[in-house]
Coordinates of C-alpha atoms in Angstrom, one line a residue:
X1 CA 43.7 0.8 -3.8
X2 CA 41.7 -2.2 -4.9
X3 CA 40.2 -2.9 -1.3
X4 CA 39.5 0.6 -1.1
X5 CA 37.4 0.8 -4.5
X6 CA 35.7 -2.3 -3.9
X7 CA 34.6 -0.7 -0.7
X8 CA 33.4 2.0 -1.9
X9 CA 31.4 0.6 -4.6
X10 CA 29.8 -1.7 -2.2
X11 CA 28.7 1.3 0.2
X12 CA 27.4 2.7 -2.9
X13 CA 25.5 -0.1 -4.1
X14 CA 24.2 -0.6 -0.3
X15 CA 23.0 3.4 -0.4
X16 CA 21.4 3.0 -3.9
X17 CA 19.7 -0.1 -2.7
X18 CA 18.5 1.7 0.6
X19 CA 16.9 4.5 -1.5
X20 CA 15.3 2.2 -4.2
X21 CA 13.5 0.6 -1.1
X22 CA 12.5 3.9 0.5
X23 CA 11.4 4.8 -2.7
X24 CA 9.2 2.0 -3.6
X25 CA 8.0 1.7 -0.1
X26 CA 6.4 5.9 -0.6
X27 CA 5.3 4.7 -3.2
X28 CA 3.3 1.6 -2.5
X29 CA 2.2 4.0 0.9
X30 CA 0.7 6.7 -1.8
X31 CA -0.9 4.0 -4.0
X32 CA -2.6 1.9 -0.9
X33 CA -3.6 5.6 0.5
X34 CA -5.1 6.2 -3.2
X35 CA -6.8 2.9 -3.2
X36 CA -8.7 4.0 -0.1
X37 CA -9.6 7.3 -1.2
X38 CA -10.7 5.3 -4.5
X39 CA -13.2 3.3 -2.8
X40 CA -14.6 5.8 -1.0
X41 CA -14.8 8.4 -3.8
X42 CA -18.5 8.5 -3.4
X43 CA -18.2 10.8 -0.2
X44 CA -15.9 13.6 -1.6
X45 CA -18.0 13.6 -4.3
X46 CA -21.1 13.7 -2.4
X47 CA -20.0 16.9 -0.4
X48 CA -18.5 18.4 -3.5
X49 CA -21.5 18.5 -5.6
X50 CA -24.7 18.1 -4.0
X51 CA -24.2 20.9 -1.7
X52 CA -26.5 21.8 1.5
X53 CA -28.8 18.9 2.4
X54 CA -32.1 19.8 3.4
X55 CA -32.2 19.2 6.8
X56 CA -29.3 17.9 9.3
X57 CA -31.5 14.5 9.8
X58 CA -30.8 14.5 5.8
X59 CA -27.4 14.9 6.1
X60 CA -26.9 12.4 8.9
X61 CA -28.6 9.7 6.9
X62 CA -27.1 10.0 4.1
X63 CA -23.7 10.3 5.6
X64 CA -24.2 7.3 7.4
X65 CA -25.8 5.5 4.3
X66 CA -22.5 6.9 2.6
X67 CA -19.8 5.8 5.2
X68 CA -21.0 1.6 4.8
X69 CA -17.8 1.1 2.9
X70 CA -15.7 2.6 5.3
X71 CA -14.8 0.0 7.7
X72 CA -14.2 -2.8 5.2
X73 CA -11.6 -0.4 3.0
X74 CA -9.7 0.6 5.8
X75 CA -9.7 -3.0 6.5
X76 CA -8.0 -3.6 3.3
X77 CA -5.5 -1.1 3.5
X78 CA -4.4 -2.1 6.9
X79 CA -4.2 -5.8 5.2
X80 CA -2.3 -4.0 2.5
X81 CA 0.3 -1.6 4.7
X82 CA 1.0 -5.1 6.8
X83 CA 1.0 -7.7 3.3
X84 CA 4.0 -5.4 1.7
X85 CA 6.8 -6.0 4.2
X86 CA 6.5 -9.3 2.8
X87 CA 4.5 -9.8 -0.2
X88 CA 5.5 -9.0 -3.7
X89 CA 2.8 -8.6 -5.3
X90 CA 1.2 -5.2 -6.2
X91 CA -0.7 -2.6 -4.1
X92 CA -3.7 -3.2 -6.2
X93 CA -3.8 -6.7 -6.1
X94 CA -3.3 -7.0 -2.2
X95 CA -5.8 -3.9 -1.4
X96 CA -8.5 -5.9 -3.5
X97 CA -7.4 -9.2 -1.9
X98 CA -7.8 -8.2 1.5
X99 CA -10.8 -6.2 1.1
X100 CA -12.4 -9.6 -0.2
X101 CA -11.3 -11.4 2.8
X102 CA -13.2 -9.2 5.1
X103 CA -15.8 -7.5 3.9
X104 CA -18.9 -9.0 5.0
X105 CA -17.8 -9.1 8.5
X106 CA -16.2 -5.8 8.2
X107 CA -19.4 -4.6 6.6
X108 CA -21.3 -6.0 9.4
X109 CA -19.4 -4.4 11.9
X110 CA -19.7 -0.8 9.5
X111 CA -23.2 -0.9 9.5
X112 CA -23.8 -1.4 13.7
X113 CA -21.3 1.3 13.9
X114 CA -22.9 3.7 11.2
X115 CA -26.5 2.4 13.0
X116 CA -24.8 3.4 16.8
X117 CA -23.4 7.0 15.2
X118 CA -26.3 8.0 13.7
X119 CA -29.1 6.9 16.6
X120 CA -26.2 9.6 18.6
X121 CA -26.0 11.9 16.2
X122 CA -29.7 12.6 16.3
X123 CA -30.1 12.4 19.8
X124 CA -27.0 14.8 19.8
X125 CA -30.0 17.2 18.4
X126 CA -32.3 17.0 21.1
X127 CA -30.1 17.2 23.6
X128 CA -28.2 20.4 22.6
X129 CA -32.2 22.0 22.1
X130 CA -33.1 20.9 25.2
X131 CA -30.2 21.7 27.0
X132 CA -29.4 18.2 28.8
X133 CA -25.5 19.1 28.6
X134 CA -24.8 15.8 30.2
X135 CA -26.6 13.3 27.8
X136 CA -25.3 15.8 25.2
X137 CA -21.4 14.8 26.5
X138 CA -22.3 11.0 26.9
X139 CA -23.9 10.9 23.7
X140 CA -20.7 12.1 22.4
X141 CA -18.0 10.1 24.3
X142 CA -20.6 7.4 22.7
X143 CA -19.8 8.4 19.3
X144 CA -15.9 8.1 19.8
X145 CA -15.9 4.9 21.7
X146 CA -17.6 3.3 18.6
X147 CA -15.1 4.5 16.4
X148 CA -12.7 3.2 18.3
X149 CA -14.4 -0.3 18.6
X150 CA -14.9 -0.3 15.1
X151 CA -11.0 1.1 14.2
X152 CA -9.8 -1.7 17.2
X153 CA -11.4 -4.5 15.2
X154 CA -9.3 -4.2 11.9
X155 CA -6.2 -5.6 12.8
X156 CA -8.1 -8.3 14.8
X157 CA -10.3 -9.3 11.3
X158 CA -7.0 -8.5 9.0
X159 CA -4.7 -11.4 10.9
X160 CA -7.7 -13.9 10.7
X161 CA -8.6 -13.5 7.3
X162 CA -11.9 -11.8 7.9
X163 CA -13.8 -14.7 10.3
X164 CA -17.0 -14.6 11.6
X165 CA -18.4 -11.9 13.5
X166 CA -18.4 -13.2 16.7
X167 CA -15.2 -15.1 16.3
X168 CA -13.6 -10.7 15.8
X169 CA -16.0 -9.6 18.6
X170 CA -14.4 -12.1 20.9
X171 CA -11.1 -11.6 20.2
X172 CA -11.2 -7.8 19.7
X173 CA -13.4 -7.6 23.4
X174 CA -10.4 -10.4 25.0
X175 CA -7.4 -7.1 23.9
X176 CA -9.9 -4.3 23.5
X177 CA -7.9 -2.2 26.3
X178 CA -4.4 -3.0 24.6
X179 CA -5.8 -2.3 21.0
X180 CA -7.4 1.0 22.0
X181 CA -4.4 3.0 21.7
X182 CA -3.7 2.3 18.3
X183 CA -7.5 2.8 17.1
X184 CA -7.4 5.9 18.8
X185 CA -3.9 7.3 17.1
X186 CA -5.5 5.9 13.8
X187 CA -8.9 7.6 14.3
X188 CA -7.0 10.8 15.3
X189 CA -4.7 10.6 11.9
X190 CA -7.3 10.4 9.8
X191 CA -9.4 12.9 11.4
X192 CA -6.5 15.6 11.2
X193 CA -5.5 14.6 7.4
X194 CA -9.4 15.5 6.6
X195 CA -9.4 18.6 8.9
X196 CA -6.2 19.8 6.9
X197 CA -7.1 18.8 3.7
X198 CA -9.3 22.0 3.4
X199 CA -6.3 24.2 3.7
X200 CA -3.8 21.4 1.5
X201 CA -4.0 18.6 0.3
X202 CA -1.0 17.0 1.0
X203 CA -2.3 15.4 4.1
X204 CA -4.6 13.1 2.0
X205 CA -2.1 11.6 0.0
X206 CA -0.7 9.9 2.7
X207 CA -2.9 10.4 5.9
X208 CA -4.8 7.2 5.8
X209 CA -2.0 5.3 4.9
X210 CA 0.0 6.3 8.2
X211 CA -2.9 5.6 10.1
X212 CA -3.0 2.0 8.8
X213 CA 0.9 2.0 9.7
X214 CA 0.6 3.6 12.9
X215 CA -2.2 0.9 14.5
X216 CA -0.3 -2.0 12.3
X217 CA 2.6 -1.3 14.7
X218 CA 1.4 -0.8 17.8
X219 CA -1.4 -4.1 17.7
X220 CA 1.4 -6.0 16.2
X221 CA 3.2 -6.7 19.6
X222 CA -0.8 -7.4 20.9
X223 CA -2.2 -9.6 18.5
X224 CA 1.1 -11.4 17.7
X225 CA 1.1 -15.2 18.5
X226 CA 3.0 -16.1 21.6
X227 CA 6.0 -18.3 21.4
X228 CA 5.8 -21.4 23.6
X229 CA 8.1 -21.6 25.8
X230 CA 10.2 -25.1 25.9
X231 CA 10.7 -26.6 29.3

């Protein structure tokens, strides 16, 4: 009866320890997720309240001008979504901490990707008036391959700390093919959680933070270091 008890109080202490990690784990997920949002604040509130630009060549530039910080805060919550499986200290601390790491090589990177976009984006305009439906189509397969260079990058500059520019563009170029599928699933996570966020907005409280988790796991197995092998 004894054995039997003890048993069952270790299962139960197993379970309860299983939740209390799940648990915390949401958690940390909804706070990185929130800490991204945070950072970026300045677009919601942009589209919120100023209302229609001007013109679209407005809009464009300003959206660009707005989007800077994007690149370096996803940066830090991919550092973030990969520092908690082992780390112990809190989301705020390791979301600041790897945002300081990277950010001028990840803002460097943003702003040739926000330069690239918006060169395309205007084009974009031209095109469509003029009718040139095949510049119009590169233009735009254009636009998503630099998001998906810039998206391929992170996990590149997030295991070295940051670097140097050309130190990322090097290494990112040497595994671009391998790291494109899980920029692509992140670009496409991210662009669905805004798309539904106009009819709910669940999707935002944890959308960018499963995109972080989804490309953390499949670059993992690319960007890990290999084991030598002993002879």
């Amino acid at each position: 009866m004894k054995e039997n008890s003890r048993k069952k109080t270790s299962q139960k202490q197993v379970a309860e320890t299983s939740a209390k990690k799940t648990v915390d784990n949401v958690y940390n997920l909804i706070m990185a997720n929130a800490m991204f949002i945070l950072f970026n604040i300045h677009i919601l509130i942009y589209l919120i309240f100023i209302g229609q630009p001007e013109s679209i060549g407005t809009y464009y530039l300003t959206m660009g001008v707005l989007s800077l910080n994007l690149v370096p805060s996803y940066t830090a919550l991919l550092y973030t979504v990969m520092a908690m499986k082992t780390e112990k200290k809190s989301v705020v601390r390791l979301f600041m901490e790897g945002y300081r790491k990277s950010v001028k090589t990840a803002l460097l990177i943003g702003v040739i990707g926000t330069l690239i976009i918006t060169f395309s984006l205007y084009n974009n305009l031209f095109f469509m008036i003029e009718g040139m439906e095949s510049a119009y189509f590169a233009s735009q397969m254009g636009i998503f391959f630099t998001l998906f260079a810039a998206a391929a990058a992170v996990p590149v500059m997030v295991r070295n700390d940051g670097g140097k520019f050309r130190e990322i563009f090097r290494k990112t170029k040497d595994s671009f093919f391998r790291l494109l599928l899980g920029a692509a699933l992140a670009v496409l996570i991210m662009g669905l959680s805004i798309f539904f966020a106009r009819y709910i907005v669940f999707p935002l409280i944890f959308g960018f933070g499963l995109a972080a988790m989804a490309q953390e796991a499949l670059s993992e197995k690319v960007l890990a270091p290999k084991r030598k092998v002993r002879k």
